[in-house]
PDB file of C-alpha atoms in Angstrom:
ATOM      1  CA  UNK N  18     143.759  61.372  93.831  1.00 44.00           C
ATOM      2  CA  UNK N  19     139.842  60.672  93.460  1.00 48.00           C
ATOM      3  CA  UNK N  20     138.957  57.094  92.325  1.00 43.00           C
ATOM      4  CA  UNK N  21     135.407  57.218  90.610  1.00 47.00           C
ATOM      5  CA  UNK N  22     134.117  53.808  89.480  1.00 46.00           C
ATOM      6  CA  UNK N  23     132.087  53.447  85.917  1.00 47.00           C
ATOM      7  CA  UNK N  24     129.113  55.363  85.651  1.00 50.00           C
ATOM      8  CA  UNK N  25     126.320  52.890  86.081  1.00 48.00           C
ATOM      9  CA  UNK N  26     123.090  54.059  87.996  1.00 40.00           C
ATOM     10  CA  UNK N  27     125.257  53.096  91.370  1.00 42.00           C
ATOM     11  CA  UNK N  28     127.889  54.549  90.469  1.00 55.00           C
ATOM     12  CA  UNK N  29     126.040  58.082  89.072  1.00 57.00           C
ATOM     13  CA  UNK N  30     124.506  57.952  92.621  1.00 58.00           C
ATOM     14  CA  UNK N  31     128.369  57.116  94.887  1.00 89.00           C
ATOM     15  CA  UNK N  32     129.334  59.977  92.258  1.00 91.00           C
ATOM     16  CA  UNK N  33     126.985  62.410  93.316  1.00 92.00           C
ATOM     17  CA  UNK N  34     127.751  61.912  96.785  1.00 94.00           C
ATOM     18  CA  UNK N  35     131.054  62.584  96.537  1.00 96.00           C
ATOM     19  CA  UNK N  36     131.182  65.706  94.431  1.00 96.00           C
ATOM     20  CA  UNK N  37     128.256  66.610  97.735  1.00 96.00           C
ATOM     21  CA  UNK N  38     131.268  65.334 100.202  1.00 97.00           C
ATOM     22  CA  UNK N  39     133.859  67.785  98.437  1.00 98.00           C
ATOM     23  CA  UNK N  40     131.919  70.602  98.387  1.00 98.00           C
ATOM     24  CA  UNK N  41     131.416  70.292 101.956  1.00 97.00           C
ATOM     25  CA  UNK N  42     134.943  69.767 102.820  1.00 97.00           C
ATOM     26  CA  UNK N  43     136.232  72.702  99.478  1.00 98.00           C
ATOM     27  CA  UNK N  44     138.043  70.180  98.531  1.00 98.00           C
ATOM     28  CA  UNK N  45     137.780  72.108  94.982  1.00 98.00           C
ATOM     29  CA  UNK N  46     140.613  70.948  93.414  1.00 98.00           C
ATOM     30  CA  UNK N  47     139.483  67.366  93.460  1.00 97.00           C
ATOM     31  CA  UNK N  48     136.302  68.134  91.838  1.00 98.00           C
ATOM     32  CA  UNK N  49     138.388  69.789  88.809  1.00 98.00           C
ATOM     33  CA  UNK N  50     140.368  66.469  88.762  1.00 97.00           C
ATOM     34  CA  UNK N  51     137.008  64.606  88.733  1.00 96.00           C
ATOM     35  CA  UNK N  52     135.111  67.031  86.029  1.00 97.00           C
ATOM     36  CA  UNK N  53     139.141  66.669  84.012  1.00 96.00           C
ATOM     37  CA  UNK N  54     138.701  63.011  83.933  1.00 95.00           C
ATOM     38  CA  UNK N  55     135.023  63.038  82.569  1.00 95.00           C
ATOM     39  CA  UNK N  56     133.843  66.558  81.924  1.00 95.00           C
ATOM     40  CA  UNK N  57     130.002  65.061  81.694  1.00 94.00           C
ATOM     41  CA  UNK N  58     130.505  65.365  85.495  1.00 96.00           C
ATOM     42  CA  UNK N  59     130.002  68.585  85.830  1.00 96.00           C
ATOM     43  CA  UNK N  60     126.415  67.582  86.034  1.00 95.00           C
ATOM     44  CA  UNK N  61     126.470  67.114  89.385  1.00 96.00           C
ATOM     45  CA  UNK N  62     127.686  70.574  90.236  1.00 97.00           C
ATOM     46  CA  UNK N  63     124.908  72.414  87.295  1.00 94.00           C
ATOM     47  CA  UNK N  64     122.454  70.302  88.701  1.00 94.00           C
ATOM     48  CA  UNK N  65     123.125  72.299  92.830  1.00 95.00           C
ATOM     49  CA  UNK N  66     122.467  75.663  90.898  1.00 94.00           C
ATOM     50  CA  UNK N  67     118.928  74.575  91.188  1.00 91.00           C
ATOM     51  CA  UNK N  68     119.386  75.220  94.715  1.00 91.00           C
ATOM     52  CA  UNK N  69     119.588  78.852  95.301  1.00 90.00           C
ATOM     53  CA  UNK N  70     120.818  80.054  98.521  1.00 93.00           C
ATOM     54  CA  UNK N  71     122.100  77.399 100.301  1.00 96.00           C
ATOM     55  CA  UNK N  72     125.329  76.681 101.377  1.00 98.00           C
ATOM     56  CA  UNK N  73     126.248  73.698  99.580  1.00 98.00           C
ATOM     57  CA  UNK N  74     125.014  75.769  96.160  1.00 98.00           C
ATOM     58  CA  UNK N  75     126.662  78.777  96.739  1.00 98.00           C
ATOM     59  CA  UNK N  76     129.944  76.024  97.207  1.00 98.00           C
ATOM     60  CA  UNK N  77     128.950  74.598  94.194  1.00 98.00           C
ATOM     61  CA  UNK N  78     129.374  77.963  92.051  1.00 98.00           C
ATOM     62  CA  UNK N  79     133.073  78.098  93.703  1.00 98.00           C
ATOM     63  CA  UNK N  80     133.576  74.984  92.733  1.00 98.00           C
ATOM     64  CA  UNK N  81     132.515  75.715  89.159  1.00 98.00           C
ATOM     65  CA  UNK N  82     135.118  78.389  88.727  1.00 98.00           C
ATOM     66  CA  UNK N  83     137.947  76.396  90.207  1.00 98.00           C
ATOM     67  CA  UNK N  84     136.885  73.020  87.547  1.00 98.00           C
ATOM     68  CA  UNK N  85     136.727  76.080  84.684  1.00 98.00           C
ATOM     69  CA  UNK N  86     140.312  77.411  85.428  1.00 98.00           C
ATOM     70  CA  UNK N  87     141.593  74.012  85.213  1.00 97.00           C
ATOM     71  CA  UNK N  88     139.965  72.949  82.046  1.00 98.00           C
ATOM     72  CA  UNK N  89     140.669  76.679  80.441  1.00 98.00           C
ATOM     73  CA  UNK N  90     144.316  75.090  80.398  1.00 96.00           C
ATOM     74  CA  UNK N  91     143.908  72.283  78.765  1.00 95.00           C
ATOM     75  CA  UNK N  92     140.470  73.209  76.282  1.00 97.00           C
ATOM     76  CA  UNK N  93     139.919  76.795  76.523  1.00 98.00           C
ATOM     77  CA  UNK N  94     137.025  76.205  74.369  1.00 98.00           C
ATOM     78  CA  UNK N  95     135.343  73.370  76.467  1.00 97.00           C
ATOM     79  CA  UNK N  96     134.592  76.359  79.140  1.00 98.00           C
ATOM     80  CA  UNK N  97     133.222  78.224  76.627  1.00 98.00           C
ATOM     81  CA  UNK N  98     130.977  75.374  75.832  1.00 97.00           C
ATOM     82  CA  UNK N  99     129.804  75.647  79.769  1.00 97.00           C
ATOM     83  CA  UNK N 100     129.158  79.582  79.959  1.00 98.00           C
ATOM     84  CA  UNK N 101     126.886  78.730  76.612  1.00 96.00           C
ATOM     85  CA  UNK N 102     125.068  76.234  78.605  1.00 94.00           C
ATOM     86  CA  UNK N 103     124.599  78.905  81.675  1.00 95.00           C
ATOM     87  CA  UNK N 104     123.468  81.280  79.567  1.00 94.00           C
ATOM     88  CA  UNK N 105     121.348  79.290  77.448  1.00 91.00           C
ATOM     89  CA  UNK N 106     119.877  77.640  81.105  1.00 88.00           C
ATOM     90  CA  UNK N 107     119.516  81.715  82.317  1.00 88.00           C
ATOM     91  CA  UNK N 108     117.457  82.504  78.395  1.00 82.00           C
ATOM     92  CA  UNK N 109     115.188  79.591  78.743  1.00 74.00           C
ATOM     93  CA  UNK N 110     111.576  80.452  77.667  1.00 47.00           C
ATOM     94  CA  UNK N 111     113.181  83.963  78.595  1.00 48.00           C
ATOM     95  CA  UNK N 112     112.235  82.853  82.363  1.00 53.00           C
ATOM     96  CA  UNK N 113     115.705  82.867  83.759  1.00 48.00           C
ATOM     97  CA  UNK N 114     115.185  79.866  85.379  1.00 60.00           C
ATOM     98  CA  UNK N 115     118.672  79.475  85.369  1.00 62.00           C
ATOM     99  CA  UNK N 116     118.714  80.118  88.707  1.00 84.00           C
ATOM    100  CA  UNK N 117     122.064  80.393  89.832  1.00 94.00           C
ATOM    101  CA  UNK N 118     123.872  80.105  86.454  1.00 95.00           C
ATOM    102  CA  UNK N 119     124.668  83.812  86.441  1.00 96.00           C
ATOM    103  CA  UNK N 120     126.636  83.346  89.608  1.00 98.00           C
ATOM    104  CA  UNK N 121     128.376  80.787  88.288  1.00 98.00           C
ATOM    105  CA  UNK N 122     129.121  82.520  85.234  1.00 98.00           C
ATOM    106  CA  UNK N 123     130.199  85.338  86.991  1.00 99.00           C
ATOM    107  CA  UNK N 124     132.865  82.907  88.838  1.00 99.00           C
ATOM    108  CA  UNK N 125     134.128  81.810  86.264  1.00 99.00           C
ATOM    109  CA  UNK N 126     134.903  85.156  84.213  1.00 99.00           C
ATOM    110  CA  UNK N 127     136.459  85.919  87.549  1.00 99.00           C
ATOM    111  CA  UNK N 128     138.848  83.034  87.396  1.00 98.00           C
ATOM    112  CA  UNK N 129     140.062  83.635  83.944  1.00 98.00           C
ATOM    113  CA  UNK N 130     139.068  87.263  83.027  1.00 98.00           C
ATOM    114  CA  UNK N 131     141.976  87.220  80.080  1.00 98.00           C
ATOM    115  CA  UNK N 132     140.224  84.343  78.208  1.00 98.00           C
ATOM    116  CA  UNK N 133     136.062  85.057  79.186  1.00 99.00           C
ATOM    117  CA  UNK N 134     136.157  88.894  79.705  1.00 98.00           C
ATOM    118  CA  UNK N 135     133.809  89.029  76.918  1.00 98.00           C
ATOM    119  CA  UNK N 136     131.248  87.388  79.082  1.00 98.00           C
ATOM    120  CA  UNK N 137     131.278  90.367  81.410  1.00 98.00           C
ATOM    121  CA  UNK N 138     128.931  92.755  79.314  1.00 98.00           C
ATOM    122  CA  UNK N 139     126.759  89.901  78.570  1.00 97.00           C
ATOM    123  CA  UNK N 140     125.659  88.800  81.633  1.00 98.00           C
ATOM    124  CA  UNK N 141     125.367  93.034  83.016  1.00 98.00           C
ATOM    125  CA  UNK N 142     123.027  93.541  80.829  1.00 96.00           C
ATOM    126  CA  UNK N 143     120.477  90.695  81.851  1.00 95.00           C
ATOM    127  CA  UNK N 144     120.316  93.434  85.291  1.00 97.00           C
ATOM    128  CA  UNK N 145     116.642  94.064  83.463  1.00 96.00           C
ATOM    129  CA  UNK N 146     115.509  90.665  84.494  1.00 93.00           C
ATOM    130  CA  UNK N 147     114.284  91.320  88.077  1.00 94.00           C
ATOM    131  CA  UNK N 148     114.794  87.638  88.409  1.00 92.00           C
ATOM    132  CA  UNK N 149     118.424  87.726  87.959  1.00 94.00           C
ATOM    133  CA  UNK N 150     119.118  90.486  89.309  1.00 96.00           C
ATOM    134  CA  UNK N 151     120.453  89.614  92.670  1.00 97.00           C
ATOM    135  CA  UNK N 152     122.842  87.077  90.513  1.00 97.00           C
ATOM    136  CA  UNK N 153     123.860  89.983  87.760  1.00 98.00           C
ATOM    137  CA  UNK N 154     125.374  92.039  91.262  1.00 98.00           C
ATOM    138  CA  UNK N 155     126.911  89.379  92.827  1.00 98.00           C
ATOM    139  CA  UNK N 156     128.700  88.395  89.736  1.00 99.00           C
ATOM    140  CA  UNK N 157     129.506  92.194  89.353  1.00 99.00           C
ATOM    141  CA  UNK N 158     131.428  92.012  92.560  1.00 99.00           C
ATOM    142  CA  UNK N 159     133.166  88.901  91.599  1.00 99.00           C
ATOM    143  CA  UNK N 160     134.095  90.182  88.301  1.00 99.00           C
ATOM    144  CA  UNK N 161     135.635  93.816  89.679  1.00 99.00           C
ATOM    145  CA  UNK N 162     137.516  91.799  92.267  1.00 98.00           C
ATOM    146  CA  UNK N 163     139.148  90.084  89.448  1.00 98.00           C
ATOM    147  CA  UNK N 164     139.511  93.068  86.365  1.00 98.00           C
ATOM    148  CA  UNK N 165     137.746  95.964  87.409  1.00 98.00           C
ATOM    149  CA  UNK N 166     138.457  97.060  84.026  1.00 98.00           C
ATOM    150  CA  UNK N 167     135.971  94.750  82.552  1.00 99.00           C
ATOM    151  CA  UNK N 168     132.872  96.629  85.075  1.00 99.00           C
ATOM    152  CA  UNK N 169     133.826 100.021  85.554  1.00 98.00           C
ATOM    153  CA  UNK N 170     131.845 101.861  82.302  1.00 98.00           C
ATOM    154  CA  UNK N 171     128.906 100.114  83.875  1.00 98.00           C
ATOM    155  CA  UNK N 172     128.484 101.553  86.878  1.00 98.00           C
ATOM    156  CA  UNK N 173     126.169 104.410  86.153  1.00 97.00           C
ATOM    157  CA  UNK N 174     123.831 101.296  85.431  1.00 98.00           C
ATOM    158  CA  UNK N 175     124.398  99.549  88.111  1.00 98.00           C
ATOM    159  CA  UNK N 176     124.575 101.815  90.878  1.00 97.00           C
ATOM    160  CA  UNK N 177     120.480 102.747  90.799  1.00 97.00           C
ATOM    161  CA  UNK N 178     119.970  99.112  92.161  1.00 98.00           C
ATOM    162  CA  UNK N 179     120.832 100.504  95.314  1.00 97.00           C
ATOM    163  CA  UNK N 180     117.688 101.569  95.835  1.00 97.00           C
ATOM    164  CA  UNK N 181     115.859  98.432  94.517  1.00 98.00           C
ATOM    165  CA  UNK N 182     113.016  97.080  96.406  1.00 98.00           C
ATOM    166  CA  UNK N 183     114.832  93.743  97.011  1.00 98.00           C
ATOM    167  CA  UNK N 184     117.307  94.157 100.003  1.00 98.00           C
ATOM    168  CA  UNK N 185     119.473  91.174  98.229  1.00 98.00           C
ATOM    169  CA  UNK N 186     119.725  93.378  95.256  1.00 99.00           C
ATOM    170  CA  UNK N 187     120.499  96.464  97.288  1.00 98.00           C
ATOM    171  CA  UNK N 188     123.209  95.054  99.568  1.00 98.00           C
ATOM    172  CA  UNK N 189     125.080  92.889  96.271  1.00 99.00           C
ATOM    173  CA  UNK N 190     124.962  96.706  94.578  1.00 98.00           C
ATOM    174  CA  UNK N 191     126.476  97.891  97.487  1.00 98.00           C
ATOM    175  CA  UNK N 192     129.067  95.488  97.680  1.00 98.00           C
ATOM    176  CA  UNK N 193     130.418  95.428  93.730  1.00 98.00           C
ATOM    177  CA  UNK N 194     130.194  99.350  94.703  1.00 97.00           C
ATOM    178  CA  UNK N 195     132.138  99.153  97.571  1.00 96.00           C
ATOM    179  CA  UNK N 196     135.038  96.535  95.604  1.00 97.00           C
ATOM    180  CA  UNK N 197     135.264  99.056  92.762  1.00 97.00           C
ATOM    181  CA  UNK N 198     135.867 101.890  95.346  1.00 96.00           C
ATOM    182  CA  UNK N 199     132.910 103.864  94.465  1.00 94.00           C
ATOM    183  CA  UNK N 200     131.983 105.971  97.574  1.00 91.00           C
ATOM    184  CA  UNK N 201     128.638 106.905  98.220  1.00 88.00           C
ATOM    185  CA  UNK N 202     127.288 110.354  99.106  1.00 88.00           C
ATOM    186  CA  UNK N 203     125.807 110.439 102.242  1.00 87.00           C
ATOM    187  CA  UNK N 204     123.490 113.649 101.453  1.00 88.00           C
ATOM    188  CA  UNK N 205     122.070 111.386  98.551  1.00 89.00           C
ATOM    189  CA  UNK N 206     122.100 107.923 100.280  1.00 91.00           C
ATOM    190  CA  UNK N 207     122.583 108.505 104.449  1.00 92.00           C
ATOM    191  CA  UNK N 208     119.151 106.806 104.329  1.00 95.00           C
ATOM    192  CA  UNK N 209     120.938 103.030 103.350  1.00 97.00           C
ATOM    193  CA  UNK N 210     123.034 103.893 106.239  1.00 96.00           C
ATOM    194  CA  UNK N 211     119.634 103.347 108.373  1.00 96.00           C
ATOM    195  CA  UNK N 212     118.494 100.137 106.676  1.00 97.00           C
ATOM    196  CA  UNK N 213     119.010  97.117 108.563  1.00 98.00           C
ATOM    197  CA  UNK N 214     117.333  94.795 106.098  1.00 98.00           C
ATOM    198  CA  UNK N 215     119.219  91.209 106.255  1.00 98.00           C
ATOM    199  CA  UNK N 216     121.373  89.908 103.072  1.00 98.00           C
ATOM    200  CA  UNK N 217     123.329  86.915 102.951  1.00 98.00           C
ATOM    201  CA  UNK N 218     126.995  87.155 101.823  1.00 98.00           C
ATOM    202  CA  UNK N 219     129.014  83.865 101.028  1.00 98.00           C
ATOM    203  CA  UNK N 220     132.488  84.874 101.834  1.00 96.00           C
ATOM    204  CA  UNK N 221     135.231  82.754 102.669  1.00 95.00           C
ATOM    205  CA  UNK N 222     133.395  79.704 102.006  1.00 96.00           C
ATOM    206  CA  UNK N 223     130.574  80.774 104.378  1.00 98.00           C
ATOM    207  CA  UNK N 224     127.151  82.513 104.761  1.00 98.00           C
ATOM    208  CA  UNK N 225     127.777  85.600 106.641  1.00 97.00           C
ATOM    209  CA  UNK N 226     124.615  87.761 107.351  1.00 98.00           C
ATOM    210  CA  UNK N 227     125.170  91.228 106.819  1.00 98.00           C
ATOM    211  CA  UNK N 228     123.341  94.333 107.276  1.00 98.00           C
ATOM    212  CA  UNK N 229     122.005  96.880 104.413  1.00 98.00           C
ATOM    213  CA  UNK N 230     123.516  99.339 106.942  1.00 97.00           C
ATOM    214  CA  UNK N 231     126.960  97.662 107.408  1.00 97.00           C
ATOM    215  CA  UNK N 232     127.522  97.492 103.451  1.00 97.00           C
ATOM    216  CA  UNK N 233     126.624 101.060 103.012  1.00 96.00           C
ATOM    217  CA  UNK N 234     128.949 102.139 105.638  1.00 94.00           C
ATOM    218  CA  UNK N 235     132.177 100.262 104.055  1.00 90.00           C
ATOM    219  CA  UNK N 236     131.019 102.290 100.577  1.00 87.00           C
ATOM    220  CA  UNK N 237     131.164 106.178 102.164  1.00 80.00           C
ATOM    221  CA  UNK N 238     134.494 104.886 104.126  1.00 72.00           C
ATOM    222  CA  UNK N 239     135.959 103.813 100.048  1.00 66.00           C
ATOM    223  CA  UNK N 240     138.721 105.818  99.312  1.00 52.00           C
TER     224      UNK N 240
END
């Protein structure tokens, strides 16, 4: 059980540091008891999206999925109300600087694909924004692990981006390719199997660093 005092400027701040103390421990599940309590808290998580690529923001997106499974059983709807806010923070001034709101979002149709499916198509089709496009894949991937169903008809749009000019963008295509057991021909693509370009994949709670190479190889082994 968390105890979290009032929320007076101290107490906003000894909040802040422990949602900061969770994440770095997972300790998910007390977070969602946190956010249950007072769902205003889920400021603290938003407010690491602003942080794009570092550990403690790629834990925060986690986190957001785990808080959203556990409210979608008590207030389906109040989850609903937080994919709004993503999406409205990813449309801003048409900017996306949303950051890493579509990652989020992506985590938490994977948590509860029966209730937010319809969230799937919506955040595809922001792939256009070469902004947020490294975020569209990843949530891809997190989405087909989940209900492929929801991802497969887009994968003739999707696939191209393995050729993008962004390695990030290249190795997340790779990887929702390689979960939805698309296998790549190597006639057509044997040149990804020579790139060595660097992304970062957060996997098990950590950043792993992964070559362009390695990801194409687990796609032409697929099936």
């Amino acid at each position: 059980m968390v105890f979290i005092p009032g929320e007076g400027v101290d107490s906003m701040l000894n909040t802040k540091d422990l949602v900061i103390t969770l994440l770095k421990e997972r300790k998910y599940d007390e977070i969602a008891e946190m956010v249950a309590g007072d769902r205003t808290r889920i400021r603290y998580l938003r407010r690491l999206l602003y942080e794009p690529g570092t550990l403690l923001c790629w834990r925060a997106i986690e986190a957001m999925g785990v808080v959203a499974g556990r409210l979608a059983e008590e207030d389906p709807q109040a989850v609903r109300l937080i994919l709004r806010n993503l999406l409205w923070a990813i449309n801003e001034e048409s900017g996306g600087i949303g950051w890493a709101s579509v990652e989020a979002m992506g985590e938490i149709v994977s948590r509860r694909p029966d209730l937010y499916g319809d969230y799937a198509s919506i955040i595809l089709f922001h792939v256009d924004e070469e902004m947020l496009r490294r975020g569209v894949m990843w949530a891809a991937g997190q989405i087909a692990r989940a209900r492929p169903d929801l991802v497969r008809r887009y994968i003739p749009m999707l696939a191209p981006y393995v050729d993008d000019p962004d390695p990030v963008v290249r190795g997340y295509t790779l990887r929702f390719l390689g979960i939805m057991g698309e296998k790549l021909d190597r006639e057509q693509y044997g040149h990804l199997l020579q790139d060595t370009s660097i992304v970062p994949v957060y996997e098990d709670g950590e950043i792993r660093r992964v070559t362009i190479a390695e990801l194409a190889l687990a796609c032409t082994n697929c099936r």
